[in-house]
């Protein structure tokens, strides 16, 4: 139905464009809706590549989510398809498993194209290391000659830029410069080095600009236009004071003069639904019109934004010799006219906001939008194993989704697979076969997962009337091992570090004895602040029961955004088991944009 309406809307907007042409009016403009990449797609960087059929490509940050650095492509800036993941092999960046703390991992990535090669430049940050530790940052470049293939992305060339938000700029003479930022508490300001791509050797650091004086100058990108080097940066931190500012200089090493109209983009000190807007990148379309992408959050009335930092688009007017003028970001936008195009057909993944009904047919593979927290354990996720066609077999992990300390990789992994939440309103459900659960605290379930210390889980967990499943902290495997007395419970619980936040609705109820071994678990966003969790036996929609609800505010933390997925764990107890998931349904039901 939603798609049907979209088509009508598209048809009507085509009609509108025809009418405008017919009238010979000047208003050859497009309308579009933000965010263009909804859900956890922060720190966007985008390019326009005429050599590749006039296609736009964007990269976004992935932190400890793997596969990482998703690459999206579009020909009209409206329909975006996930075409590859630039990080898809653990050996590319083993640090994703060794870095501790949820704010670690792949920070902002910049994508560029030059002479037939796509470049992604980024840094893996070990955010638990001291701010002044020289091994806190692992900066690297990977390349591809086919962005529609994850396998085409190279292993990294590492270079010792001891900072983050690294971004490449090639000057007219071919010299490669990398601006980035050091840990700003230690050495403030935007730093730049030269880089030799053959050897990975960098030149001396030059502190080229400190921005306008707000905190955390970071996210630099350099553009050359009308004999000026323009330096676009983010300032104010990635929270409510976030903004994009710009400076320019006739010499790449500076000094950079600040735009008198800074900031060029911010929603700070407004009550706009789109908040924390900043960290932008600029590019031109086929008609040489300028656009910017930036990150933003859609902040609910209670301050929540569990989907995290999303990618927004805004038109930019940049006249010769003048400063660029960005249009303020909102949900409903007008922009430069672009010819309507069919969605990209190439690439490995789906349109970013598509709904799915996955039946795991034999011989099929999991699409690249399915992700794990850190590296998956090989063999723990098998599509249609022998004897269980049309299922996804999960092998349980010892560790639950939090793990021992909530900040480290678990030695034997954390069995979890999910997709980004990309709609304000959605339903997500899967069917679990629980006949294989036999030990106390054996658990399968669905989760809204932001990181190891921020997730709400609805599980089916074994306990006995004398030793029911624990409601809060796990206290070790139970001594009651008489499996004949174990019965399934439905347990809604979660974990958060959001200050003063109290989980409102811990629920633990025995599963009705008449329910079978095939259970549907469902999460839905029924309003813009809360998730509702429900369960029911398969094949009887009427019997779905709401088990409880939980607010997105407890998941509003850090740098990542909500993933919706499934997990299987023995919660520290003995008794690894396999479980079978089927009918994975994610239905997008709408976006709230103002
Ligand atoms: C078309 O969009 C551009 C970029 O936002 C804007 O500068 C221009 O005023 C718009 N034109 C009309 C007629 O709305
Ligand atoms: C880093 O900072 C800490 C605390 O200020 C200090 O003790 C340490 O010597 C510093 N290390 C380096 C490598 O500068
Ligand atoms: C990287 O550079 C820093 C100085 O910025 C230096 O302290 C460190 O030893 C270098 N690391 C390597 C591996 O060369
Ligand atoms: C940036 O700030 C530092 C410390 O406040 C100062 O030493 C440096 O000169 C400034 N850099 C520029 C380019 O203004
Ligand atoms: C840019 O500034 C640097 C440092 O002051 C200087 O060495 C260089 O000659 C300047 N380049 C140009 C093109 O003016
Ligand atoms: C854009 O936003 C800025 C900052 O909130 C505000 O000062 C300015 O008036 C806005 N411009 C328009 C055209 O609404
Ligand atoms: C927002 O308001 C704060 C507090 O008054 C001020 O420090 C900051 O500069 C303002 N930010 C912007 C982008 O206007
Ligand atoms: C898992 O398998 C892949 C591909 O076969 C391999 O590259 C990777 O090293 C394996 N990982 C582990 C932890 O064994
Ligand atoms: C998961 O297990 C750990 C210990 O292994 C425990 O501290 C934590 O409370 C458990 N709970 C959740 C919700 O993950
Ligand atoms: C396990 O429970 C059953 C049923 O309550 C009981 O008959 C049996 O003796 C128990 N076995 C052990 C080892 O406790
Ligand atoms: C959303 O739903 C929850 C649970 O029913 C309710 O407590 C909350 O007030 C609702 N929020 C809004 C904004 O309607």
Short mmCIF file of C-alpha atoms in Angstrom, two decimals, residues 168-177 179 192 208-209 221-233 245-259 282 318 321-324:
data_model
loop_
_atom_site.label_atom_id
_atom_site.label_comp_id
_atom_site.label_asym_id
_atom_site.label_seq_id
_atom_site.Cartn_x
_atom_site.Cartn_y
_atom_site.Cartn_z
CA UNK A 168 41.78 12.92 0.81
CA UNK A 169 42.27 15.94 -1.43
CA UNK A 170 44.38 15.81 -4.60
CA UNK A 171 45.68 19.18 -5.74
CA UNK A 172 46.02 20.06 -9.45
CA UNK A 173 49.67 18.94 -9.40
CA UNK A 174 48.61 15.47 -8.18
CA UNK A 175 49.88 15.96 -4.62
CA UNK A 176 47.64 14.11 -2.13
CA UNK A 177 46.79 15.95 1.07
CA UNK A 179 43.27 16.79 6.42
CA UNK A 192 46.88 18.21 7.47
CA UNK A 208 45.61 24.61 8.98
CA UNK A 209 42.51 25.95 10.79
CA UNK A 221 36.88 18.21 3.56
CA UNK A 222 38.85 20.40 1.12
CA UNK A 223 37.44 21.57 -2.26
CA UNK A 224 39.19 23.79 -4.81
CA UNK A 225 36.99 26.36 -6.57
CA UNK A 226 37.64 29.72 -8.24
CA UNK A 227 41.30 29.74 -7.10
CA UNK A 228 40.39 29.19 -3.45
CA UNK A 229 40.84 26.14 -1.26
CA UNK A 230 37.61 25.80 0.73
CA UNK A 231 37.79 23.88 4.01
CA UNK A 232 34.41 22.61 5.23
CA UNK A 233 34.43 21.27 8.80
CA UNK A 245 31.40 25.86 9.11
CA UNK A 246 33.69 26.83 6.24
CA UNK A 247 36.90 28.74 5.68
CA UNK A 248 38.96 29.50 2.58
CA UNK A 249 42.50 30.30 1.56
CA UNK A 250 44.49 30.82 -1.63
CA UNK A 251 47.17 28.56 -0.13
CA UNK A 252 46.26 25.03 0.88
CA UNK A 253 48.39 25.32 4.02
CA UNK A 254 46.50 28.45 5.08
CA UNK A 255 45.88 30.77 6.71
CA UNK A 256 42.14 30.11 6.21
CA UNK A 257 39.73 33.03 6.61
CA UNK A 258 36.41 32.16 8.18
CA UNK A 259 33.16 32.69 6.27
CA UNK A 282 29.69 18.86 -0.90
CA UNK A 318 27.63 28.48 -4.69
CA UNK A 321 34.04 33.65 -6.03
CA UNK A 322 31.43 33.62 -3.27
CA UNK A 323 30.81 31.53 -0.18
CA UNK A 324 28.44 28.55 -0.52
#
